[in-house]
Coordinates of C-alpha atoms and ligand atoms in Angstrom, one line a residue:
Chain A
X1 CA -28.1 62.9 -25.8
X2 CA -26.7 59.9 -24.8
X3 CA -23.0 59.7 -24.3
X4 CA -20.8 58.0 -26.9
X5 CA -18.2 56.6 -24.8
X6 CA -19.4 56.0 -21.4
X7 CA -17.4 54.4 -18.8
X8 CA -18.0 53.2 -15.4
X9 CA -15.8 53.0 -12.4
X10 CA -12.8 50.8 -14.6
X11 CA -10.2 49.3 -13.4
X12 CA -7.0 48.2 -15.1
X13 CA -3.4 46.0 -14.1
X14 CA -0.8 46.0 -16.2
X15 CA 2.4 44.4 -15.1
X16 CA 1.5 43.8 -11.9
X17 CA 0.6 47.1 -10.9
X18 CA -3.0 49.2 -11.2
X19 CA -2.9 51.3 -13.9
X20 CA -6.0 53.1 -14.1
X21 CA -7.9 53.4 -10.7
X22 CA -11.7 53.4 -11.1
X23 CA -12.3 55.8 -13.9
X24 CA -15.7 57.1 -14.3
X25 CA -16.1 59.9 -17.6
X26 CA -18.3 59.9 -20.6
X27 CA -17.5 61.1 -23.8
X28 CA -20.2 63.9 -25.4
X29 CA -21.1 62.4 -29.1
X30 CA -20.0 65.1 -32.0
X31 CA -17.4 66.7 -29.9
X32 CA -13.5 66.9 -30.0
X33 CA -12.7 65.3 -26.6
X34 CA -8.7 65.9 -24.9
X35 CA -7.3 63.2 -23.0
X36 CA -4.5 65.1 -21.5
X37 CA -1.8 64.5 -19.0
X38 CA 1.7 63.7 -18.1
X39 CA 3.6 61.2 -19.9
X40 CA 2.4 57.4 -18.2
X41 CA -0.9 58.7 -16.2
X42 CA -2.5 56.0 -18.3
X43 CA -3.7 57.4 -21.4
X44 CA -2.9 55.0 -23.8
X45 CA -4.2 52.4 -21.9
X46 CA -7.7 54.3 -21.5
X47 CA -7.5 54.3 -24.7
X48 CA -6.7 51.0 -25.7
X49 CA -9.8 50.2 -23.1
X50 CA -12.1 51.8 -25.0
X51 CA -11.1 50.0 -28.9
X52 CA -11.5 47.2 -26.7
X53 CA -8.0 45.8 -26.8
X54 CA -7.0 45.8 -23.2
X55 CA -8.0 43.1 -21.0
X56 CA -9.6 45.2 -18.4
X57 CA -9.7 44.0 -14.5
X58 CA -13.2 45.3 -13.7
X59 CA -15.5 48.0 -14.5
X60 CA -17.8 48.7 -17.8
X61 CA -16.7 50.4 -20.9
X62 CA -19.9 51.2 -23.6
X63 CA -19.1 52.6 -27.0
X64 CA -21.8 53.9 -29.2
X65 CA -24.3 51.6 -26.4
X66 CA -22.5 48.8 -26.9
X67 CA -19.4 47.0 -24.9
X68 CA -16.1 48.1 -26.1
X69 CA -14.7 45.6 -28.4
X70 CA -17.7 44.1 -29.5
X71 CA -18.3 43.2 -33.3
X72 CA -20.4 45.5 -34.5
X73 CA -18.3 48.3 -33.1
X74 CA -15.6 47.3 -35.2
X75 CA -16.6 48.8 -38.2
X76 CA -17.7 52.3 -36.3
X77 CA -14.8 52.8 -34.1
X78 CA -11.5 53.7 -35.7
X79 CA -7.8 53.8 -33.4
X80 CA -4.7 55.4 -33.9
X81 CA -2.3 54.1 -31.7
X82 CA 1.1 56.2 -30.4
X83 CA 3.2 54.4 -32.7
X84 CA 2.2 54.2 -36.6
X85 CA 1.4 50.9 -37.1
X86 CA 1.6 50.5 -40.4
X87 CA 3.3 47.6 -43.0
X88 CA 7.1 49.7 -43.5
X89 CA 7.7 47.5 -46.6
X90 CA 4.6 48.4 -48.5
X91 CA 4.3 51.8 -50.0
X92 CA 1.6 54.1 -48.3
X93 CA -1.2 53.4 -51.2
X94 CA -0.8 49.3 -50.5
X95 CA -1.1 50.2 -46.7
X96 CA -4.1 52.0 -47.8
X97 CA -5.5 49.7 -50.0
X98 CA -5.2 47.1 -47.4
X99 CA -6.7 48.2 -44.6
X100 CA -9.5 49.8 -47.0
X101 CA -10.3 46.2 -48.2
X102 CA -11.1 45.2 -45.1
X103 CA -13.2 48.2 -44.0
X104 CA -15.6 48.1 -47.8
X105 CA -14.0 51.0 -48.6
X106 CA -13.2 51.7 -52.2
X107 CA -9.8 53.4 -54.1
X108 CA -12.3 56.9 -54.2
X109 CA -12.6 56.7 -50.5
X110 CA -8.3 56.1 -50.3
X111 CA -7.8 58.4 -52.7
X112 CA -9.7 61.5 -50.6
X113 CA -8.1 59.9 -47.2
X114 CA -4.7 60.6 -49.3
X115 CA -5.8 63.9 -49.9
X116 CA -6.8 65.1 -46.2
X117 CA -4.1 64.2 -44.9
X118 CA -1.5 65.9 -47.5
X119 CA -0.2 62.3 -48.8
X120 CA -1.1 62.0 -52.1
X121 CA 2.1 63.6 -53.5
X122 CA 4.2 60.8 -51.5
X123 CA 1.5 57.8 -52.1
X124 CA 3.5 55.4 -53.7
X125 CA 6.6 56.1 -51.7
X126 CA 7.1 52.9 -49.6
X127 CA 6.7 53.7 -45.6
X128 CA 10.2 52.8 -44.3
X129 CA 11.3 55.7 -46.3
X130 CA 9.1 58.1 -45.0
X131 CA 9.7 60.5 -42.0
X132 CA 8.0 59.6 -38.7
X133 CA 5.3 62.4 -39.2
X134 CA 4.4 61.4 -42.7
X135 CA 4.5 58.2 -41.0
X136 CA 1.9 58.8 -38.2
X137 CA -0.1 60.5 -40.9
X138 CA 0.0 57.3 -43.3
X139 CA -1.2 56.1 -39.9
X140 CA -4.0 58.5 -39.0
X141 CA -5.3 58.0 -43.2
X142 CA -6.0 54.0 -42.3
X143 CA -8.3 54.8 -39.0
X144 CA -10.4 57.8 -41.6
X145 CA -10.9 54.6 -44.1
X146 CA -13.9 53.3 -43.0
X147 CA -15.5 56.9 -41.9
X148 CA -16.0 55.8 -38.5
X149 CA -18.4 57.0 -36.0
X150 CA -16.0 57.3 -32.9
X151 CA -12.4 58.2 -33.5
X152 CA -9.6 57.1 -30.6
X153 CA -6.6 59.1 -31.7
X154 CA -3.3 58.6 -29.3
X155 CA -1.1 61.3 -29.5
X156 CA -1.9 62.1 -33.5
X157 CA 0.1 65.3 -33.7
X158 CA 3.7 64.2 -32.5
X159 CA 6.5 65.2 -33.8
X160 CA 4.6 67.0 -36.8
X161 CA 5.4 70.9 -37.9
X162 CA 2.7 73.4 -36.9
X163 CA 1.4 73.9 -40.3
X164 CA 0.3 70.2 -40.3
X165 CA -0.8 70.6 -36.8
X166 CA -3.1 73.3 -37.6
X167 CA -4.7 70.9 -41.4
X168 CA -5.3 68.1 -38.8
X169 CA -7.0 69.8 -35.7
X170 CA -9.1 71.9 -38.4
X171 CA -9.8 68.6 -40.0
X172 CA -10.6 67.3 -36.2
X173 CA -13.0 70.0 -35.8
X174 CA -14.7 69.4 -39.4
X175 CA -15.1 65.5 -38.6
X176 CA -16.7 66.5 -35.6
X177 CA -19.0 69.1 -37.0
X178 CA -20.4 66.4 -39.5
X179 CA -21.5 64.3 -36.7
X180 CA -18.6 61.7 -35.4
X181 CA -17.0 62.0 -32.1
X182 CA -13.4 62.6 -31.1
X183 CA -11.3 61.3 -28.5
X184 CA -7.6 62.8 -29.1
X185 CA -4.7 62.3 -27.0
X186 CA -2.2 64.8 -26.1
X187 CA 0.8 65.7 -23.1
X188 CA 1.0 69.1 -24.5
X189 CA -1.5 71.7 -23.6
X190 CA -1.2 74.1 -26.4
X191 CA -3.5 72.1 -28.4
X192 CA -5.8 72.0 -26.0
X193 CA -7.6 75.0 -26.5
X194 CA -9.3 73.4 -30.2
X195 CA -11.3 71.1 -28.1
X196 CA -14.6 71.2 -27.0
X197 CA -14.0 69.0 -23.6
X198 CA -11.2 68.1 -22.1
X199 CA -10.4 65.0 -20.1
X200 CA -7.2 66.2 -17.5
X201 CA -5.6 62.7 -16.3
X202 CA -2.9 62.2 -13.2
X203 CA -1.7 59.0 -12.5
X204 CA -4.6 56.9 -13.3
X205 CA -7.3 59.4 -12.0
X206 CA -9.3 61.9 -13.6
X207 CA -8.4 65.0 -12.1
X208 CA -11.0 67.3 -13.7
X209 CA -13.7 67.3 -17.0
X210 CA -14.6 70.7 -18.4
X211 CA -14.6 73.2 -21.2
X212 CA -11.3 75.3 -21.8
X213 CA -12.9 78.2 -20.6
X214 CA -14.9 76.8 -18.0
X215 CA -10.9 75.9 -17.1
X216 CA -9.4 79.0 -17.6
X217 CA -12.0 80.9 -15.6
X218 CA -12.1 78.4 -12.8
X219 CA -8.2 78.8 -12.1
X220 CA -8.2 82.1 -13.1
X221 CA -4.8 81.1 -15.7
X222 CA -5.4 82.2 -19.4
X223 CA -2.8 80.1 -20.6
X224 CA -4.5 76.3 -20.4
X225 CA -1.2 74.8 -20.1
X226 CA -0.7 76.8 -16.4
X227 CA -4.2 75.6 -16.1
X228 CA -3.4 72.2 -15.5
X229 CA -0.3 72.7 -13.9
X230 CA -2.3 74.3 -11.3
X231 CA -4.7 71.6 -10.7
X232 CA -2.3 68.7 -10.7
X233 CA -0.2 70.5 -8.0
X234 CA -3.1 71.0 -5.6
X235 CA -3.6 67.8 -3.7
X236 CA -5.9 65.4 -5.3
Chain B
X1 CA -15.4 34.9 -42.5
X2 CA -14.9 37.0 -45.5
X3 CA -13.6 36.4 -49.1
X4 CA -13.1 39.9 -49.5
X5 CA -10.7 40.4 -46.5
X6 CA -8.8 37.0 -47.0
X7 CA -8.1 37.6 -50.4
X8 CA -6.6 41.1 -49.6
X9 CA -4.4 40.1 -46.6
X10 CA -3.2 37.0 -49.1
X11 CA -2.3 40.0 -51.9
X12 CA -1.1 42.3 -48.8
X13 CA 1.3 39.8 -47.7
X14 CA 2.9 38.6 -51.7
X15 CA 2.9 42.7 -52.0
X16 CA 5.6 42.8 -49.0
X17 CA 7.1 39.8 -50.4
X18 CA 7.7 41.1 -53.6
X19 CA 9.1 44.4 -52.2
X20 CA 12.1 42.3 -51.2
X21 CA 13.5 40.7 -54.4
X22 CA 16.6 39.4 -52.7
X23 CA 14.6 37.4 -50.3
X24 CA 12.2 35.7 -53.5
X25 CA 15.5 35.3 -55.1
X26 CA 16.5 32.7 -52.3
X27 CA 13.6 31.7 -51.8
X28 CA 12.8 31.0 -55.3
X29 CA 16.7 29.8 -56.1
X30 CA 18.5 28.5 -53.0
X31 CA 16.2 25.2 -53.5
X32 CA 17.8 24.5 -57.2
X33 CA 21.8 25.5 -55.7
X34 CA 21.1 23.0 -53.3
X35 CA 20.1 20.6 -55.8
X36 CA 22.6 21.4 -57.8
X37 CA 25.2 20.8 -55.1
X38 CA 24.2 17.5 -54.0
X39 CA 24.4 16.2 -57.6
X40 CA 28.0 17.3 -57.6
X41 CA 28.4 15.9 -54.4
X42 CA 27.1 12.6 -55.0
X43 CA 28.4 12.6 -58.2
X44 CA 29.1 8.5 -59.1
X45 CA 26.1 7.6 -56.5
X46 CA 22.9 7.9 -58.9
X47 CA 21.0 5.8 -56.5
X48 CA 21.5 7.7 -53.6
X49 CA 21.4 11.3 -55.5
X50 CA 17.7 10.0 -56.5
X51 CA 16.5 8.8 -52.7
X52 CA 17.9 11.6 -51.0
X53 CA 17.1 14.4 -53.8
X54 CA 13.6 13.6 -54.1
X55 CA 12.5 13.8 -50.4
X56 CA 14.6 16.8 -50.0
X57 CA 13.6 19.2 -52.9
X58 CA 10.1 18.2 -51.0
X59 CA 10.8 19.3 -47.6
X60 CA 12.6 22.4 -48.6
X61 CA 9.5 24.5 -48.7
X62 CA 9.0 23.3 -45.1
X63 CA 12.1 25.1 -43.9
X64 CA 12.0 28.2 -46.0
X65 CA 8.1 28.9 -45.5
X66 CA 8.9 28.3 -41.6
X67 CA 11.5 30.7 -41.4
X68 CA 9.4 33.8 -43.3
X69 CA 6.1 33.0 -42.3
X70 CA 7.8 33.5 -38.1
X71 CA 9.6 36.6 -39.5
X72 CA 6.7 37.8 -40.8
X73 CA 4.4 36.6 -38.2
X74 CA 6.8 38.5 -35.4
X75 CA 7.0 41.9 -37.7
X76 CA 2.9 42.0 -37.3
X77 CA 2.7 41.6 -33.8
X78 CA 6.0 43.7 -33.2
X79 CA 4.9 46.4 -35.2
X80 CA 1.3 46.6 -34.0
X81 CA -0.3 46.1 -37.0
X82 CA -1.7 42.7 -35.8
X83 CA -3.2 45.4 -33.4
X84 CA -4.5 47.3 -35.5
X85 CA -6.2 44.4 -37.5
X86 CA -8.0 43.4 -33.8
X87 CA -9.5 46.6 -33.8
X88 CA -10.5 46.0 -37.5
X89 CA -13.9 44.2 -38.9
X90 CA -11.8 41.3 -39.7
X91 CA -11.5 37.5 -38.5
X92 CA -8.5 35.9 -37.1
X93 CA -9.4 32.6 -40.0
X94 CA -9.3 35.8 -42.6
X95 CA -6.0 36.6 -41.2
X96 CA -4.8 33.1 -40.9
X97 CA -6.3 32.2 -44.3
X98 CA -4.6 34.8 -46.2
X99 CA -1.5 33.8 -44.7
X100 CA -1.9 30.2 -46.0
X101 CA -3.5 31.3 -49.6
X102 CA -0.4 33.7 -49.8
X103 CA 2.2 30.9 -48.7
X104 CA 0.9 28.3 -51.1
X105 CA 1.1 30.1 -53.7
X106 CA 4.8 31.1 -53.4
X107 CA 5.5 27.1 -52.4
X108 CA 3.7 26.1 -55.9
X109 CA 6.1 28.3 -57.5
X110 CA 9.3 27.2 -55.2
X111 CA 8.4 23.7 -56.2
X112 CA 7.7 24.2 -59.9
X113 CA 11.1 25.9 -60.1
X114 CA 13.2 23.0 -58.1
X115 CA 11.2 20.4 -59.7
X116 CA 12.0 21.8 -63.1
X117 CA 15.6 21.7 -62.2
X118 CA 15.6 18.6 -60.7
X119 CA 13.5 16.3 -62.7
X120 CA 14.4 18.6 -65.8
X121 CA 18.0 19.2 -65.5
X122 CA 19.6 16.7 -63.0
X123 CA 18.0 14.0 -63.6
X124 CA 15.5 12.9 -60.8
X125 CA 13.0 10.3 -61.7
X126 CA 10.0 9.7 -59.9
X127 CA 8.3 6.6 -61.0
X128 CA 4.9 9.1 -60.2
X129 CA 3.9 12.2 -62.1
X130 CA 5.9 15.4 -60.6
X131 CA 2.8 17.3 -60.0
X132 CA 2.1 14.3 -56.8
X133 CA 5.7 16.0 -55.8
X134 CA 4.7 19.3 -56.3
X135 CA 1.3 18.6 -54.5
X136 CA 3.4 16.8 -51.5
X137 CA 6.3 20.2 -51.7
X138 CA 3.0 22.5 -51.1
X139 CA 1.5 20.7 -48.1
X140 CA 5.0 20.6 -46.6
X141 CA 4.8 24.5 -46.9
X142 CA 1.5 25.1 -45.4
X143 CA 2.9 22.5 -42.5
X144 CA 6.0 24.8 -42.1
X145 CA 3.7 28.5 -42.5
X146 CA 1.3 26.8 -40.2
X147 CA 4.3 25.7 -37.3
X148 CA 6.0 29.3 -38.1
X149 CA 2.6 31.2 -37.3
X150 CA 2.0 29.2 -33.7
X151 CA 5.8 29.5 -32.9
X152 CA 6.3 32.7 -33.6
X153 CA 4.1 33.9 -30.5
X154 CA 6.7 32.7 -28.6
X155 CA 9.4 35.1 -30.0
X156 CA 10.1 38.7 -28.7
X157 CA 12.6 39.2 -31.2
X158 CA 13.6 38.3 -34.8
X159 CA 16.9 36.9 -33.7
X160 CA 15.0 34.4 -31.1
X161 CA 11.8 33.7 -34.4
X162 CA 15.3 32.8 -36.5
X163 CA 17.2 30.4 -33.8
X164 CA 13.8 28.1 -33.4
X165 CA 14.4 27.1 -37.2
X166 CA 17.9 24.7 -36.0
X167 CA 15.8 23.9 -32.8
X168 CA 12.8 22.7 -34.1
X169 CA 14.2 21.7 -38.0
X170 CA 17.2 20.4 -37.5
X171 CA 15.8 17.4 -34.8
X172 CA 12.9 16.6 -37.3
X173 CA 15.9 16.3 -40.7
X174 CA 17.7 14.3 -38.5
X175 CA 15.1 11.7 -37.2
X176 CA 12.5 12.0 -39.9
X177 CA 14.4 8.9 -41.6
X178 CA 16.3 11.0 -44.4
X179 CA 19.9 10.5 -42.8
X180 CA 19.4 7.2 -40.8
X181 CA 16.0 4.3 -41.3
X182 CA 14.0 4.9 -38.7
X183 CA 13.7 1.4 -37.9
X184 CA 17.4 0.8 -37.2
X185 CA 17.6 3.9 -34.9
X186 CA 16.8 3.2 -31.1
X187 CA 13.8 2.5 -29.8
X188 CA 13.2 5.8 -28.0
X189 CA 14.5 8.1 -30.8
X190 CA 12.1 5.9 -33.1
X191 CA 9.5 6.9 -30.7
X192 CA 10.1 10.5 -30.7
X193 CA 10.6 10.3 -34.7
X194 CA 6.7 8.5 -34.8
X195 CA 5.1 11.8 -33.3
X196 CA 7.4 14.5 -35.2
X197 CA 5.0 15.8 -38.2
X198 CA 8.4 15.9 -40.4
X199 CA 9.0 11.7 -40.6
X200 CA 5.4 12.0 -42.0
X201 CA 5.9 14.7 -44.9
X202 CA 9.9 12.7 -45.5
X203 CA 7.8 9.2 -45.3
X204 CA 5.4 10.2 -48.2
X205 CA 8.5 11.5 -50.1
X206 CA 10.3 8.6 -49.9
X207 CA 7.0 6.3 -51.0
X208 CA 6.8 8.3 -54.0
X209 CA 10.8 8.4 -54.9
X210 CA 11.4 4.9 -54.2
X211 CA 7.8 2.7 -54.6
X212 CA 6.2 1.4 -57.4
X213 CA 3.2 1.5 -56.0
X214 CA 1.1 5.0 -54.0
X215 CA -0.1 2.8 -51.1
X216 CA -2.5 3.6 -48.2
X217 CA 0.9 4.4 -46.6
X218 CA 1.4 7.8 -48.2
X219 CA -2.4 8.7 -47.6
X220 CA -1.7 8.1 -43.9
X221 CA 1.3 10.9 -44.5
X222 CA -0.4 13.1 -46.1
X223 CA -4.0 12.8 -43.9
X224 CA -0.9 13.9 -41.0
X225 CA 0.6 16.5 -42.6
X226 CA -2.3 18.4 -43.2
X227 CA -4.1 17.5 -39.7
X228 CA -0.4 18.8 -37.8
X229 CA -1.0 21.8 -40.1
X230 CA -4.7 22.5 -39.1
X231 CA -3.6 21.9 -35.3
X232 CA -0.7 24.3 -35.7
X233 CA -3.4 26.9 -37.5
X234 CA -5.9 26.5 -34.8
X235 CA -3.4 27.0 -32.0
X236 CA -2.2 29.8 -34.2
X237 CA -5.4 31.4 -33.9
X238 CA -5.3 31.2 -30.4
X239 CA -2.1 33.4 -30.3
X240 CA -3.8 36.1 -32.4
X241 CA -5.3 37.8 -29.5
X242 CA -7.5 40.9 -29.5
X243 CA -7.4 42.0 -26.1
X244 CA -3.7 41.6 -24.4
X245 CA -2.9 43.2 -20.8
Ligands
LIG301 N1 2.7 46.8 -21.8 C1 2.8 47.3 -20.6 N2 3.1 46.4 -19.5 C2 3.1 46.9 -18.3 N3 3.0 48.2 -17.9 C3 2.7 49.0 -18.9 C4 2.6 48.7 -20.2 N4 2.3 49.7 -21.0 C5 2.2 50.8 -20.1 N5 2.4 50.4 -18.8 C6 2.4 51.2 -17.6 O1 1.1 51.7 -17.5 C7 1.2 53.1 -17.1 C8 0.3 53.9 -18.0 O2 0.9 53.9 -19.3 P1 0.2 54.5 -20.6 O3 -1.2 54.2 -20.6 O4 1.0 54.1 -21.8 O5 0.4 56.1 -20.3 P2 0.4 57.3 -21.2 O6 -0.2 56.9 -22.5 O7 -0.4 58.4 -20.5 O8 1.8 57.8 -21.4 C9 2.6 53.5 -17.0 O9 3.0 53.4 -15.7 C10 3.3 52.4 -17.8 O10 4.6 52.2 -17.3
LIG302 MG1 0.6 57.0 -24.4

């Protein structure tokens, strides 16, 4: 099957200085993909390549076999950046109600977003009074809106208790299982182990693509986290 | 284009608006204190509370829909929900146009409530039908939402989007012709005063406080207005980027 992301030997500056250094990775459809690594190896701005809001310095980046940012991707493609971007002075149904006006979708559809992501008791609480994890989930409900095809999710599980953790990377894996793909961000490992692939990044490189086991057996660590410390400390 | 998205960034935007009474409260009353004031000011001076009064409840909206339209502006790109929108199936004109559609509306209110006060209460007479005020008070508010949108790309922070109101207001209220005719000011400043969109929004004001007679004049003023305004919307547009570095 063809890949859902694919991207070809990219190249990004930002503020003067290369960022990403000729990243080549594809992203299986259907799967929850990892992007991990350290804080600033350039995640967010892979990322942000792949919605099609960085200005990119050379390279290709196809989504769904299409150029990132294009159009039609628009409606199929739905981002989560680090920090919740949503409207603080609205309550969290407005914010909803919003954004679903502009993705065709209708109160049903913001109604059931509510519901997965355990908001529906605090939906017409306005969003500056919200805590930052209720914040990143009123956050997370606006990308599920238009039930896109490819989900970019930057670091969705910050700062949120393990219960919650454990509702949103089971709702992850069901998203995936009926059909879209997932590309989640993360710098800690123990969450690693619910995805299918994982993408390990240092300092603008890809230092490895494989399966959690595939990992574990191949560094002989159990524990994925150990995993990746071993392969980022081995010269690149 | 779409109806459907401009229409709900226009309601999105009065939604925030209303969350904040205190700030509809000024917006909505500061107009009439002022009005109120400069009666009491120029208490045994009819003649000049009328000329001045007149242009000045019309130019308010200007200000006020500058200042909150940068604020507000500055909040969406600060808080990356401009960002957001990129990534969105929406058009910059649906963002734009909501903006305006949202802005108008609250300057039609603005100006029914000043001109109520004004013409109702204080006094003011117009020798022209208030609604030509009204009409001249909402074009002055999409010229100030429109010059608030493009300038607020060049603010990083609200405190910066709040100091460009006295440096680009305050020049314009002082050469537009409301303090001083523009004919007996110097040559130069009457120069600059010929290419600052305010003179033309104070000019039509003027026209309709003190003429008999609507001439070409205050089509000229108004044809300005709302060409600075589509200018300031289009470079506006330019500012709303989807792909920054
Ligand atoms: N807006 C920006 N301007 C300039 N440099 C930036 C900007 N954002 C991030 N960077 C730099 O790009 C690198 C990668 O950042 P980022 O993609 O945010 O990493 P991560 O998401 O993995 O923490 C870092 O060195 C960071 O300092
Ligand atoms: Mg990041």
């Amino acid at each position: 099957m063809a890949p859902a992301i694919d991207i070809r030997d990219l190249h990004v500056i930002r503020g003067g200085r290369p960022v990403l250094h000729g990243i080549d990775v594809a992203v299986e459809p259907g799967q929850v993909t990892g992007l991990l690594g350290p804080s600033g190896c350039g995640k967010t701005t892979l990322m942000r390549s792949i919605v099609g809001v960085q200005i990119v310095r050379s390279g290709t980046v196809r989504v769904l076999g299409s150029d990132a940012g294009s159009p039609s991707l628009r409606p199929r493609v739905g981002y989560v950046t680090q920090a919740p971007s949503t409207y603080a002075d609205l309550s969290v149904r407005e914010n909803l109600r919003y954004f679903a006006a502009i993705e065709g979708a209708d109160g049903e559809r913001v109604d059931s977003v509510l519901d997965a992501v355990d908001l529906t008791s605090l939906a017409d609480r306005v969003v500056r009074m919200l805590s930052d994890g209720q914040r990143a989930r009123v956050s997370l409900a606006t990308a599920l809106l238009g039930e896109p095809d490819v989900l970019v999710l930057d670091e969705p599980t910050v700062g949120l208790d393990p219960v919650l953790r454990r509702d949103l990377w089971q709702m992850f894996r069901e998203l995936a299982s009926s059909g879209a793909t997932l590309l989640v961000s993360s710098h800690v490992m123990d969450e690693a182990s619910e995805c299918d692939m994982l993408i390990l990044m240092r300092e603008g490189r890809i230092v490895a693509v494989e399966e959690p086991d595939a990992l574990r057996s191949r560094t002989g660590e159990t524990d994925l986290g150990q995993a990746f410390l071993k392969l980022i400390e081995e010269p690149a | 284009m779409s109806a459907r998205a401009t229409f709900a960034t226009a309601r999105r935007v009065l939604w925030q608006i209303r969350r904040d009474p205190r700030t509809v409260a000024l917006l909505i009353g500061v107009p009439s204190g002022m009005m109120f004031l400069l009666k009491l000011v120029l208490e045994d001076r009819e003649a000049t509370f009328q000329f001045i009064g007149i242009p000045l409840l019309g130019l308010f909206p200007l200000i006020s829909m500058f200042l909150v339209t940068s604020i507000t502006m500055l909040r969406e790109r600060s808080t990356g929900t401009l960002e957001r929108l990129m990534t969105m199936p929406i058009s910059k004109l649906d963002v734009l146009a909501g903006y305006g559609l949202a802005f108008g509306l609250l300057a039609v209110l603005q100006g029914a409530v000043v001109s109520a006060v004004g013409f109702g209460l204080l006094g003011l007479d117009a020798n022209h039908p208030i609604l030509v005020v009204i009409g001249l008070a909402v074009a002055n508010a999409l010229l100030g939402m429109s010059l608030g949108l493009s300038l607020s790309a060049l603010a990083r922070t609200e405190f910066q989007a709040v100091q460009f109101m006295p440096a680009i207001i305050f020049p314009q209220l002082l050469l537009c012709g409301l303090l001083v005719e523009r004919s007996q000011m110097s040559p130069v400043l009457e120069a600059i005063s010929n290419v600052l969109p305010m003179t033309y929004a104070y000019d039509a004001l003027d026209r309709v406080a003190t003429s008999p007679e609507l001439g070409s004049e205050v089509t000229t003023d108004v044809v300005v207005v709302i060409g600075v305004t589509l200018v300031a919307l289009a470079l506006g547009a330019l500012t709303l980027r989807r792909r920054t570095l």
